[in-house]
Coordinates of C-alpha atoms and ligand atoms in Angstrom, one line a residue:
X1 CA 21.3 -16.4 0.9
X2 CA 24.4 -17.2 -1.2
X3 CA 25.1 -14.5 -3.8
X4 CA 23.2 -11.5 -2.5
X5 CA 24.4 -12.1 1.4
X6 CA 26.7 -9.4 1.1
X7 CA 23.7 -7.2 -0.5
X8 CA 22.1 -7.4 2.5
X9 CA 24.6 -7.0 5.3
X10 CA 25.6 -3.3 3.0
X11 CA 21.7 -2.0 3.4
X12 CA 22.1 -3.0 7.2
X13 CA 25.4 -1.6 7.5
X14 CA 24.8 1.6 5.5
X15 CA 21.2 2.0 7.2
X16 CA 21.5 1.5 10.7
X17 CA 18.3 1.9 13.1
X18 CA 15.9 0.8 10.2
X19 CA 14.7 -2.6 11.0
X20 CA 11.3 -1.7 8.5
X21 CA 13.7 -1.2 5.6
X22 CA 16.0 -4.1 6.5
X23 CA 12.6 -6.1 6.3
X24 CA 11.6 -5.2 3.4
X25 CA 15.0 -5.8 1.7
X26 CA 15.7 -9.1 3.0
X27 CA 12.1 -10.2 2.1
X28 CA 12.8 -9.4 -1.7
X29 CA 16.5 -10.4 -1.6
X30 CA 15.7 -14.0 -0.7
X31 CA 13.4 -14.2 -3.4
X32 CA 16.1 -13.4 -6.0
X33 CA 18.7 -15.5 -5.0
X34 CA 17.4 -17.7 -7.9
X35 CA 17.3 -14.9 -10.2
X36 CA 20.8 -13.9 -9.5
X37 CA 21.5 -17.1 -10.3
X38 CA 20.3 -17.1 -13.5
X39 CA 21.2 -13.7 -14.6
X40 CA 24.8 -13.6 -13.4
X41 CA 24.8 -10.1 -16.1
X42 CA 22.6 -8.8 -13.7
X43 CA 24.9 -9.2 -10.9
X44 CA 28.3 -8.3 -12.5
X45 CA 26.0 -4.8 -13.6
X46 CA 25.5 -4.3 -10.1
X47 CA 22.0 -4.1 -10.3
X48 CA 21.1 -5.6 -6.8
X49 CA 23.3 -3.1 -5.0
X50 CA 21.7 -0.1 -7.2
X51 CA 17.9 -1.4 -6.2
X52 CA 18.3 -1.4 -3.1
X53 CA 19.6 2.5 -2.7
X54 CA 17.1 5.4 -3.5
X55 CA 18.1 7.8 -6.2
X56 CA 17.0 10.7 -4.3
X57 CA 15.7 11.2 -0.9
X58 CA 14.5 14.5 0.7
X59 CA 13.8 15.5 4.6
X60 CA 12.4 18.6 5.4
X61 CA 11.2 20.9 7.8
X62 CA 7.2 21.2 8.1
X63 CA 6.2 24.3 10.5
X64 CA 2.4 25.4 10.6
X65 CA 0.4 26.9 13.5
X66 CA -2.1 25.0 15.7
X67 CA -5.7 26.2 16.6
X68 CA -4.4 27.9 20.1
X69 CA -2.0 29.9 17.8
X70 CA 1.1 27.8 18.4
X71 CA 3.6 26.6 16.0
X72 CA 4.1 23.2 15.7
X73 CA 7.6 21.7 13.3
X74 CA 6.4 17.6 12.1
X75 CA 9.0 16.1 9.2
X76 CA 8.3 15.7 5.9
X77 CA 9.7 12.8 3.8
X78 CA 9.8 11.9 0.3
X79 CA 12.1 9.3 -1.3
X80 CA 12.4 9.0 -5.1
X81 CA 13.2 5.4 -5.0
X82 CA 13.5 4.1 -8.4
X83 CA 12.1 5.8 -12.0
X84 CA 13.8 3.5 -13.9
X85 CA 10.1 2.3 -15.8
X86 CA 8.3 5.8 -15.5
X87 CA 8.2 8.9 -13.2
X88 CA 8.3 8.0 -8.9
X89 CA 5.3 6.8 -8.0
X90 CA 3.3 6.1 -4.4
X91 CA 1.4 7.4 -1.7
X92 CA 2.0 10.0 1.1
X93 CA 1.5 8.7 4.8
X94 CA 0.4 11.0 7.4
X95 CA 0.8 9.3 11.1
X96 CA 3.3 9.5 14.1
X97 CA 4.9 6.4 13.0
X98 CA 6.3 7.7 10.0
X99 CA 10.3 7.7 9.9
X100 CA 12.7 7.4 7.6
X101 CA 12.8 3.3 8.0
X102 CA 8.8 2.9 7.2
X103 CA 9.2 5.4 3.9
X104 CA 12.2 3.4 3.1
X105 CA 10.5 0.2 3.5
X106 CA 7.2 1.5 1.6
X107 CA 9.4 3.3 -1.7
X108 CA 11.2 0.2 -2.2
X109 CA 8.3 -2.0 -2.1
X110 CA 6.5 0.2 -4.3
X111 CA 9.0 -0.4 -7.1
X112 CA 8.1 -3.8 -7.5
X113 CA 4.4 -3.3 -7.0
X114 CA 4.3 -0.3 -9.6
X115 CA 6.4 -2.8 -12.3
X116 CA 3.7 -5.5 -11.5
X117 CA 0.9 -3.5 -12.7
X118 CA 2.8 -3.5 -16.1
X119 CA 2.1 0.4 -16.5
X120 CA 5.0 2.7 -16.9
X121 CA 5.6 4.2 -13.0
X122 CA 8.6 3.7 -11.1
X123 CA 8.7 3.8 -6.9
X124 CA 8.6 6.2 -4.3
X125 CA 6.7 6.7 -0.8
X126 CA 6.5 10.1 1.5
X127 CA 4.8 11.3 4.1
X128 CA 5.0 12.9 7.5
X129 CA 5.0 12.4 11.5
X130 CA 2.0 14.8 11.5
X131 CA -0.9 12.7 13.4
X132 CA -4.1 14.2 11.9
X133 CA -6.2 12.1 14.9
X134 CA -8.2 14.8 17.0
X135 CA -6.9 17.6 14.2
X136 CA -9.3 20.5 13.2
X137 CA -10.4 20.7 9.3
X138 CA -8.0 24.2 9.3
X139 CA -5.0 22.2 11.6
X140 CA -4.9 19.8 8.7
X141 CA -5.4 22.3 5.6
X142 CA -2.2 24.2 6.9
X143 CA -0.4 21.2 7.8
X144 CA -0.9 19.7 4.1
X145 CA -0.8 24.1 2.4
X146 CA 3.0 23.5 4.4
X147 CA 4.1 20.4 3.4
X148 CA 3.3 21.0 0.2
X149 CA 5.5 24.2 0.4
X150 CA 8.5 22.8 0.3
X151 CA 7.3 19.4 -1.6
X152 CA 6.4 21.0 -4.9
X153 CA 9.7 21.7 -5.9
X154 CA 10.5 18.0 -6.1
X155 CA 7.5 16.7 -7.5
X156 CA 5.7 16.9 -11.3
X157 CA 3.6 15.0 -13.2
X158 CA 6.2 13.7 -15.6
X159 CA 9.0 13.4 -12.2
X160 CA 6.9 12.2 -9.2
X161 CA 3.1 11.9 -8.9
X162 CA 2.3 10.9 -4.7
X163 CA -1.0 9.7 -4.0
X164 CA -2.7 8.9 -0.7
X165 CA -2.2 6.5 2.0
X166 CA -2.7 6.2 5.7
X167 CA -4.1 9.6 7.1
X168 CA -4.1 11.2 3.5
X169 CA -7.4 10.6 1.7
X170 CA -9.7 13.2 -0.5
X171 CA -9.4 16.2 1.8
X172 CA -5.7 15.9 2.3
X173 CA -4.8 15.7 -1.4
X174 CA -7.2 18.4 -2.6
X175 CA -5.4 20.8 0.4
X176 CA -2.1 19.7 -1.3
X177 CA -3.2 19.7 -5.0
X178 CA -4.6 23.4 -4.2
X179 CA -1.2 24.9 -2.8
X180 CA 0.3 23.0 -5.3
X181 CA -1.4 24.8 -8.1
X182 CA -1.2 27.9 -6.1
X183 CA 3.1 27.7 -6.6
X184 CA 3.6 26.2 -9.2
X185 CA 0.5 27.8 -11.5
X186 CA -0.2 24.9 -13.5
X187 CA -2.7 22.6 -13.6
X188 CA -1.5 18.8 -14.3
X189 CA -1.8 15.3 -12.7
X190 CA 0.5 15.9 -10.3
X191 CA -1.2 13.8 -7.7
X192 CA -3.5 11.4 -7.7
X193 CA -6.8 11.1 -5.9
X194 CA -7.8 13.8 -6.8
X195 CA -11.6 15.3 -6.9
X196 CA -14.1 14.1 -9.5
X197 CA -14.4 17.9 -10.9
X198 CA -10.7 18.6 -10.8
X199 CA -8.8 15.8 -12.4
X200 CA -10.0 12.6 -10.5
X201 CA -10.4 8.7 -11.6
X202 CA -13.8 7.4 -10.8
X203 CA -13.0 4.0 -8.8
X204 CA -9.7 5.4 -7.4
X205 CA -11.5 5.6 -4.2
X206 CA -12.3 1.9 -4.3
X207 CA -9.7 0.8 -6.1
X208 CA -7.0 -0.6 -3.8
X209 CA -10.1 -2.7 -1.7
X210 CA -11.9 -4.4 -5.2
X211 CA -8.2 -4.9 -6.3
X212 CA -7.6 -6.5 -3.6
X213 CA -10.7 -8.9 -4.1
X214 CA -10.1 -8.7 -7.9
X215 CA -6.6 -10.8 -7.0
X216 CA -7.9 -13.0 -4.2
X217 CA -10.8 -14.4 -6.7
X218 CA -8.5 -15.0 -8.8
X219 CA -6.4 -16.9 -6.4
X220 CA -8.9 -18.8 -4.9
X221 CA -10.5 -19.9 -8.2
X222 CA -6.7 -21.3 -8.8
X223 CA -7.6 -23.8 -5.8
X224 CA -11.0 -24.3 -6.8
X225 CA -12.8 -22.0 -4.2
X226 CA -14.6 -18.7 -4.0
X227 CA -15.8 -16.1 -2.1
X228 CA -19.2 -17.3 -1.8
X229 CA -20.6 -17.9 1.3
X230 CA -16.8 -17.8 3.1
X231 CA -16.6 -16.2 5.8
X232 CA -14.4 -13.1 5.8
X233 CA -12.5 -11.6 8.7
X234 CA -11.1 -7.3 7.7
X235 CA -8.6 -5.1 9.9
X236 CA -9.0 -1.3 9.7
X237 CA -11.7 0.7 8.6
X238 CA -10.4 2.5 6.4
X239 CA -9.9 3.6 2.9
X240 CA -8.9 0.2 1.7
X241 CA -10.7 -1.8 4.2
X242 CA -14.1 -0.2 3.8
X243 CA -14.1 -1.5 0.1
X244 CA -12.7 -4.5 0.5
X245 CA -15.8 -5.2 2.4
X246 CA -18.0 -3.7 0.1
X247 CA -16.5 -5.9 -2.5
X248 CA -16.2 -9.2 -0.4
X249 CA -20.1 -8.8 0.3
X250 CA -20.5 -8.0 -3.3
X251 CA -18.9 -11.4 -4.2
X252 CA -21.2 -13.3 -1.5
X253 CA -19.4 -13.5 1.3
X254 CA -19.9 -12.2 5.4
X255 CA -17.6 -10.2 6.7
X256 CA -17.3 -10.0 10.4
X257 CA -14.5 -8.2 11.7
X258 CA -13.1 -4.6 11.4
X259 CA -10.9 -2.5 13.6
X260 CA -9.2 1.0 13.9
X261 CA -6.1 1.4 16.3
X262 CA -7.8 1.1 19.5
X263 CA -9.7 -2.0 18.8
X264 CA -11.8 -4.6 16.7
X265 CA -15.5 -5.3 16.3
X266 CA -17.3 -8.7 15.4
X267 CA -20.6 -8.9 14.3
X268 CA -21.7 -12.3 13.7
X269 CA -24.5 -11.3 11.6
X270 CA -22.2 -9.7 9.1
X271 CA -21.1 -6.0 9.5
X272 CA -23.3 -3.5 8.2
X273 CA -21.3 -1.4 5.5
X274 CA -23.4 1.6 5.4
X275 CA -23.5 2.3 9.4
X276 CA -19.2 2.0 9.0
X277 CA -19.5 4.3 6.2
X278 CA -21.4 6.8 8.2
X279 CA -19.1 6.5 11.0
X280 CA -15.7 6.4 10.1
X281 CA -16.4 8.2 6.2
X282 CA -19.1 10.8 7.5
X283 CA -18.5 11.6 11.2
X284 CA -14.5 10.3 11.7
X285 CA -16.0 8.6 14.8
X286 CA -14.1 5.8 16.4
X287 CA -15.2 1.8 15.2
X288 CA -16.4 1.4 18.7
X289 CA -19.6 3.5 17.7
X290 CA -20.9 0.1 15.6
X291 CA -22.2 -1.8 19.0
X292 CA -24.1 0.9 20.0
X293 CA -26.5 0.3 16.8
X294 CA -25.6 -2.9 16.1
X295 CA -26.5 -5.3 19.7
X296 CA -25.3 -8.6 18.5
X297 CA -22.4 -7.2 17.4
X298 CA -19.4 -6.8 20.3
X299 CA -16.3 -4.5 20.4
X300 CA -12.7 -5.2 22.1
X301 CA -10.1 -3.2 23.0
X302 CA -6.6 -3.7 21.5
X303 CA -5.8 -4.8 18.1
X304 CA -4.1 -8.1 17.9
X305 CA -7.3 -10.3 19.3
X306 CA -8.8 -9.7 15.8
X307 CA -7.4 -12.9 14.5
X308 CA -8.6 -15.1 17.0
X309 CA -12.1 -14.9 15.5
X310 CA -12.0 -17.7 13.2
X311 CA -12.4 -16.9 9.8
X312 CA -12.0 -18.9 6.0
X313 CA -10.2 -15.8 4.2
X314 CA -8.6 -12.6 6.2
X315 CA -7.7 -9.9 4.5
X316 CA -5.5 -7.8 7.0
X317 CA -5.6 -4.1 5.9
X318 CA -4.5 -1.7 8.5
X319 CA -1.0 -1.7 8.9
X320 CA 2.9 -3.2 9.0
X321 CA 3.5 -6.3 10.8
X322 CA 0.2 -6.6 12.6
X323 CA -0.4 -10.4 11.8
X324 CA 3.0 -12.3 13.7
X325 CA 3.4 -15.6 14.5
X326 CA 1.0 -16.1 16.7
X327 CA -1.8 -14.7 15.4
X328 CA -0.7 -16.3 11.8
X329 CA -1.1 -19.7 13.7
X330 CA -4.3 -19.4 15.7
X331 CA -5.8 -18.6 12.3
X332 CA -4.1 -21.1 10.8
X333 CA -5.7 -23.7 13.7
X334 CA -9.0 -22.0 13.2
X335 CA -9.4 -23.1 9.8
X336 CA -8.5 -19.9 7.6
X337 CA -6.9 -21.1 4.3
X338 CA -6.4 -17.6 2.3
X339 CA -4.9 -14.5 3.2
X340 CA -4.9 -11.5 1.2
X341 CA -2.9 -8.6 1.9
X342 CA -4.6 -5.4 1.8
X343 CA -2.2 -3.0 3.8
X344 CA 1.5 -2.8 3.4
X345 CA 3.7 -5.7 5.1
X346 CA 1.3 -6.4 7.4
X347 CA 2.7 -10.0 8.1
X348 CA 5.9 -10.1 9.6
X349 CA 8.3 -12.9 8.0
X350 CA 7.6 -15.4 10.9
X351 CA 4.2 -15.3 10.0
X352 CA 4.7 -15.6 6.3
X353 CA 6.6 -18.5 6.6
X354 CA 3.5 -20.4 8.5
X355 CA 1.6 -19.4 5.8
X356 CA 3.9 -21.2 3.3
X357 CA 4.4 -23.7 5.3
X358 CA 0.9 -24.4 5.9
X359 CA 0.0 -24.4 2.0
X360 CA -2.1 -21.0 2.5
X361 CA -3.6 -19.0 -0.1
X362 CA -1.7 -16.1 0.4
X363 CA -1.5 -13.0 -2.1
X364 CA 1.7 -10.8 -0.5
X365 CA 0.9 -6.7 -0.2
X366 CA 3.0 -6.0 -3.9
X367 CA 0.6 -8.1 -5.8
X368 CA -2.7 -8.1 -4.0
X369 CA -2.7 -4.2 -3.2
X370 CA -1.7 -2.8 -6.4
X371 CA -5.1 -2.1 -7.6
X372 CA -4.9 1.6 -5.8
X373 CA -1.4 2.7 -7.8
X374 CA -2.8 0.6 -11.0
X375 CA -5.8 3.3 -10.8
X376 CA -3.5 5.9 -9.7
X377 CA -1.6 5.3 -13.2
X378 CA -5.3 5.1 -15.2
X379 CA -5.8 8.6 -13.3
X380 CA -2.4 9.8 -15.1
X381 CA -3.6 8.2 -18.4
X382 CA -7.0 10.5 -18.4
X383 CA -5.0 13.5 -17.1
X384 CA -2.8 13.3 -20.1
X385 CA -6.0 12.8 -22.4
X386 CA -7.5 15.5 -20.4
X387 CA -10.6 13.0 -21.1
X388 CA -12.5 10.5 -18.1
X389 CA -13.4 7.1 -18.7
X390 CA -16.5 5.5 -17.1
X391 CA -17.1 4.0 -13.6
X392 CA -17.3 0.9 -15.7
X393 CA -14.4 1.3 -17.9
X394 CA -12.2 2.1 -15.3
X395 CA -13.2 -0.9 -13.2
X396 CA -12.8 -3.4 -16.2
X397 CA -9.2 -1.8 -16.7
X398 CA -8.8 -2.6 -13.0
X399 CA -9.9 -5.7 -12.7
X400 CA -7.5 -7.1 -16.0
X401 CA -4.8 -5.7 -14.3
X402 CA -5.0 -7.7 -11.1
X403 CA -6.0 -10.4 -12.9
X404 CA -2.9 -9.7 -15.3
X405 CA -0.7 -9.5 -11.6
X406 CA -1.8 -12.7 -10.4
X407 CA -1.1 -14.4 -13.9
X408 CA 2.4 -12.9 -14.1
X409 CA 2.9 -13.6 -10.8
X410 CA 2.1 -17.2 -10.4
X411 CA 3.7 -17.9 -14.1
X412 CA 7.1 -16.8 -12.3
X413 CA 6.7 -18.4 -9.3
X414 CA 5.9 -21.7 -11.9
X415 CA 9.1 -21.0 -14.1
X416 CA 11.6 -20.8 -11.1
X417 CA 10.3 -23.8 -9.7
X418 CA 8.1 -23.0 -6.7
X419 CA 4.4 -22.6 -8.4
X420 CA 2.2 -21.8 -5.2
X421 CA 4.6 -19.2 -3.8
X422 CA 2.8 -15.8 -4.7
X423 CA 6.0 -14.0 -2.9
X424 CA 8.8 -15.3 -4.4
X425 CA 7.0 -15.0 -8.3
X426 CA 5.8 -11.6 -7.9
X427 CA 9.3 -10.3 -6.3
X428 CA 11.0 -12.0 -9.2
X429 CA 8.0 -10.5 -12.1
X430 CA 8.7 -6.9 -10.6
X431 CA 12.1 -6.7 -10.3
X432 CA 12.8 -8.5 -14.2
X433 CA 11.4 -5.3 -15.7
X434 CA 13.2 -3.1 -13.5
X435 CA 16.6 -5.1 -13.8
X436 CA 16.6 -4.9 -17.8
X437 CA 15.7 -1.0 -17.7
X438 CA 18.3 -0.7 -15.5
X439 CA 20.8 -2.5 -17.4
X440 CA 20.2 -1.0 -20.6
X441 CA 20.7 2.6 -19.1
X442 CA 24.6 1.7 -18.5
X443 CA 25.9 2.0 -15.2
X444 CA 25.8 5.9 -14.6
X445 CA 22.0 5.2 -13.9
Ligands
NDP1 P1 -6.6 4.9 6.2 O1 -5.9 6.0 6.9 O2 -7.8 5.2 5.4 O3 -7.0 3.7 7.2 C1 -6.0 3.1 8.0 C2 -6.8 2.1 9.0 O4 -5.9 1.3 9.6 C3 -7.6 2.9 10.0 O5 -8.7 2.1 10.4 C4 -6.5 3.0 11.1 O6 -7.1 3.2 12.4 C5 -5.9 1.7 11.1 N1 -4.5 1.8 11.6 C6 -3.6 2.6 11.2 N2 -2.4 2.5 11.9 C7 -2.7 1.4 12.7 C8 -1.9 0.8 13.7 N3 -0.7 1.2 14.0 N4 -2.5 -0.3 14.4 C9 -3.8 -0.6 14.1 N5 -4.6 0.0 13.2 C10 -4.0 1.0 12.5 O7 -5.4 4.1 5.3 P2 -5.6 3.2 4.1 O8 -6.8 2.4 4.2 O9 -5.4 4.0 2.8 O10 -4.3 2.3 4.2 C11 -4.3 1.0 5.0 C12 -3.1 0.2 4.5 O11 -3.2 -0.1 3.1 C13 -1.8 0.8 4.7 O12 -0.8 -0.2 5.0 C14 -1.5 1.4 3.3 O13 -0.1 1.6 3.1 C15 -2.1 0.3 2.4 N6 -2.4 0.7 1.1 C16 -3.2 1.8 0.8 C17 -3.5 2.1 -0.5 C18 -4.5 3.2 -0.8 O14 -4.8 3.3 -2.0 N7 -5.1 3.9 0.1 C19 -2.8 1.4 -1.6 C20 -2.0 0.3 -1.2 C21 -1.8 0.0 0.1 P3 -7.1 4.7 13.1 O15 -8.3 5.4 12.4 O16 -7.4 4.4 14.5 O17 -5.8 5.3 12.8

C-alpha cells in the first residue's frame, strides 16, 4: 500500500490485540489503494481514517442466573459502526469467541455489505461471549430478557435494527424482541427475524443460504458454468448452511459435506436435507447423528479435513478463517474452481490469494452473503408498511438484489482494471456510496 499505509498502521496502533479487526481493515484497505488514487477529495476529507473508526461502541455487563441458581456475568457488545446510508445495521453473535476484535471485524465489514445491497442501512455487529451450547430453553430466555436490558436503550428501528447470527436464530430474537417490547412499550421493527405472526419476512430464514446461491449462479454463468450436476462441498449446519444446501440441490447439484464444530460428515450419495433438518433444526443434536441413519455416509472428527474431500464448488459457511492456505490448495489440487462465501471471512488472506492466483471463482463474504441483511432490510420495508409481501415476492426482491451485487460488483472490479476480482470491485462498490454520504455531511460527521 502507498497512500493508505499510514491508515493501517493508526487501526493497528490505536487497536492493539485485535488481529480479526486488523484483518478485516487491511483486506478492504488494499482494495482502495486505487480508489484513493482516483479520488484524492476523498482522502484530503479524511474519509479513510473516519471508515475505519466506529461512531459509537458500547460494552456492557450481562448478569442472569443459571439453572442451579447461580449467577453467571458474559459481555455484551454492540458497535454502531457506520449510519452514514441508513440506521446501523447487522446481526448479534452469541458464542465464546466473541470479543471486541471479531465485532469490530464483523461491524466494519457490514458497512460495505449493507451499501452493496443498495438499500438504505448502514453497519454494525453485537453480540456476546454467552455460549448457548448445552444451555436450557429458560438459561437462554434470561440470558437474551438480560442482554436486552441494557441493549434497548441503544437500539430503535430508525437508530439500529440487529438481526441474528451465529447462536441467535428465531428463539433468541423473539426472547429479545419480547423484553424489548416489554421496556420500551412499542411495537416496531426493531429487529429482524422476527416471527411470522409478529413482524417477520417470509424467506428471512432462508435468505442468506439462496443468496448465497442466488450470487454464485450468477458468477458461474459469467464463466459459462452452473450448478448442475457439480458437485458441492458445505461447512456448518446451520442457519445459512442448511439453505445453502436446500438451494444448491434445488439448482441440480450434490452436496456432500457439512460439519458443526466438532466435525464434518461426507455422504457420497448426497446428504439428505430433511434428516439434517430434524437434527440440528428440531432436536439441536450434534452432525455426527447423520451416520447413524445414513450407512454410506462417514463422520470425522475435527473441522479442517472438510476440504480435503474434493469438490467443484465449496461454499464455506461456518465461521472466520476456517479455509487457510492449506486447505485453499488441496482444493485447489482437487479440482474445485468456485468458492462462495457463505460465513463471514472464512478465508484467511493466504488463502485468498491462492484463490486469485489460481483464477477461482470466488464470491468474497460482503457480496455473496448479503442476501440475509438484504432481507433483513425488505423485513424493515413491510414493518414500515405494516403490510407482508409473499414467499414469492420476497424471493424475487432477493434474488435481483444478489444478482444486482454481483453486477455492481464485477462492473467495478471491470472499471478499475482488474475484471475477475470479485474482492477488490465489491470493496470499491461499497465503500463509493459510503465515501460520497460521508463527504457531503462535512467533516463533523
Ligand atoms: P448458526 O449458529 O446457525 O450456525 C453456525 C454453524 O457453524 C454451526 O454448524 C456451528 O457449529 C458452526 N460453527 C460455529 N463456530 C464454529 C467454529 N469455530 N468452528 C467450526 N464450526 C463452527 O450461524 P449462521 O449459520 O447464522 O452463521 C454462519 C456464518 O454465516 C457466520 O460466519 C455468520 O456471521 C455468517 N452469516 C450469517 C447470516 C445470517 O443471516 N444468519 C448473514 C450473513 C452471514 P456448532 O453448532 O458446533 O457451534
Amino acid at each position: 500500500m502507498n497512500k493508505l499505509q499510514a491508515v493501517y498502521d493508526q487501526v493497528v496502533s490505536r487497536n492493539p490485540n485485535e488481529p480479526e479487526f486488523h484483518q478485516a481493515v487491511l483486506e478492504v484497505l488494499e482494495s482502495l489503494e486505487p480508489v484513493a488514487e482516483k479520488h484524492p477529495e476523498w482522502v484530503e476529507a479524511g474519509i479513510f481514517e473516519r471508515i475505519v473508526e466506529p461512531e459509537r461502541q458500547v460494552i456492557f455487563r450481562v448478569s442472569w442466573v443459571d439453572d442451579a441458581g447461580k449467577v453467571q456475568v458474559n459481555r455484551g457488545f454492540r458497535i454502531q459502526f457506520n449510519s452514514a446510508i441508513g440506521p446501523y445495521k447487522g446481526g448479534l453473535r452469541l458464542h465464546p469467541s466473541v470479543n471486541l476484535s471479531v465485532i469490530k471485524f464483523l461491524g466494519f465489514e457490514q458497512i460495505f455489505k449493507n451499501s452493496l445491497t443498495g438499500l438504505p442501512i448502514g453497519g454494525g455487529k453485537g453480540g456476546s461471549d454467552f455460549n448457548p451450547r448445552g444451555k436450557s430453553d429458560g438459561e437462554i430466555m434470561r440470558f437474551c430478557q438480560s442482554f436486552m436490558t441494557e441493549l434497548y436503550r441503544h437500539i430503535g428501528p430508525d437508530t439500529d435494527v440487529p438481526a441474528g447470527d451465529i447462536g441467535t436464530g428465531a428463539r433468541e430474537i423473539g426472547y429479545m424482541y419480547g423484553q424489548y417490547k416489554r421496556l420500551s412499550n412499542t411495537h416496531t421493527g426493531v429487529l429482524t427475524g422476527k416471527g411470522l405472526t409478529w413482524g417477520g419476512s417470509l424467506v428471512r430464514t432462508e435468505a442468506t443460504g439462496y443468496g448465497l446461491l442466488y450470487f454464485m449462479d450468477e458468477a458461474l454463468k459469467a464463466k459459462g458454468k452452473t450448478f448442475k450436476d457439480a458437485v458441492v462441498s458445505i461447512s456448518g449446519s446451520g442457519n445459512v448452511a442448511i439453505f445453502a444446501t436446500e438451494k444448491a440441490q434445488q439448482l441440480g447439484a450434490k452436496v456432500v459435506t457439512l460439519s458443526d464444530s466438532d466435525g464434518y460428515i461426507y455422504d457420497p450419495e448426497g446428504i439428505d436435507l430433511d434428516a439434517v433438518k430434524e437434527i440440528k433444526l428440531v432436536k439441536r443434536a450434534r452432525i455426527k447423528e447423520y451416520v447413524s441413519s445414513h450407512p454410506k455416509a462417514t463422520y470425522t472428527e475435527g473441522c479442517s479435513g472438510i476440504w480435503s474431500v474434493p469438490c467443484d464448488i465449496a461454499l464455506p459457511c461456518a465461521t472466520q478463517n476456517e479455509i487457510d492456505k492449506a486447505s485453499a490448495e488441496l482444493l485447489v489440487k482437487n479440482g474445485c474452481y468456485a468458492i462462495g462465501e457463505g460465513a463471514n471471512m472464512p478465508s484467511t488472506p493466504e488463502a485468498v490469494d491462492i484463490y486469485l492466483t489460481n483464477k477461482i471463482i470466488y464470491g468474497p463474504a460482503k457480496a455473496a452473503n448479503a442476501g440475509g441483511v438484504a432481507t433483513s432490510a425488505l423485513e424493515m420495508s413491510q414493518n414500515s408498511m405494516r403490510y407482508s409481501w409473499t414467499f414469492e415476492e420476497v424471493d424475487a426482491k432477493l434474488k435481483q438484489i444478489m444478482v444486482d451485487i454481483y453486477k455492481n460488483a464485477s462492473a467495478a472490479a471491470a472499471e478499475y482494471g482488474d475484471a475477475d476480482n470479485l474482492v477488490m470491485g465489491a470493496n470499491i462498490a461499497g465503500f463509493e456510496k459510503v465515501a460520497t454520504a460521508m463527504q457531503q455531511f462535512g467533516i463533523a460527521y
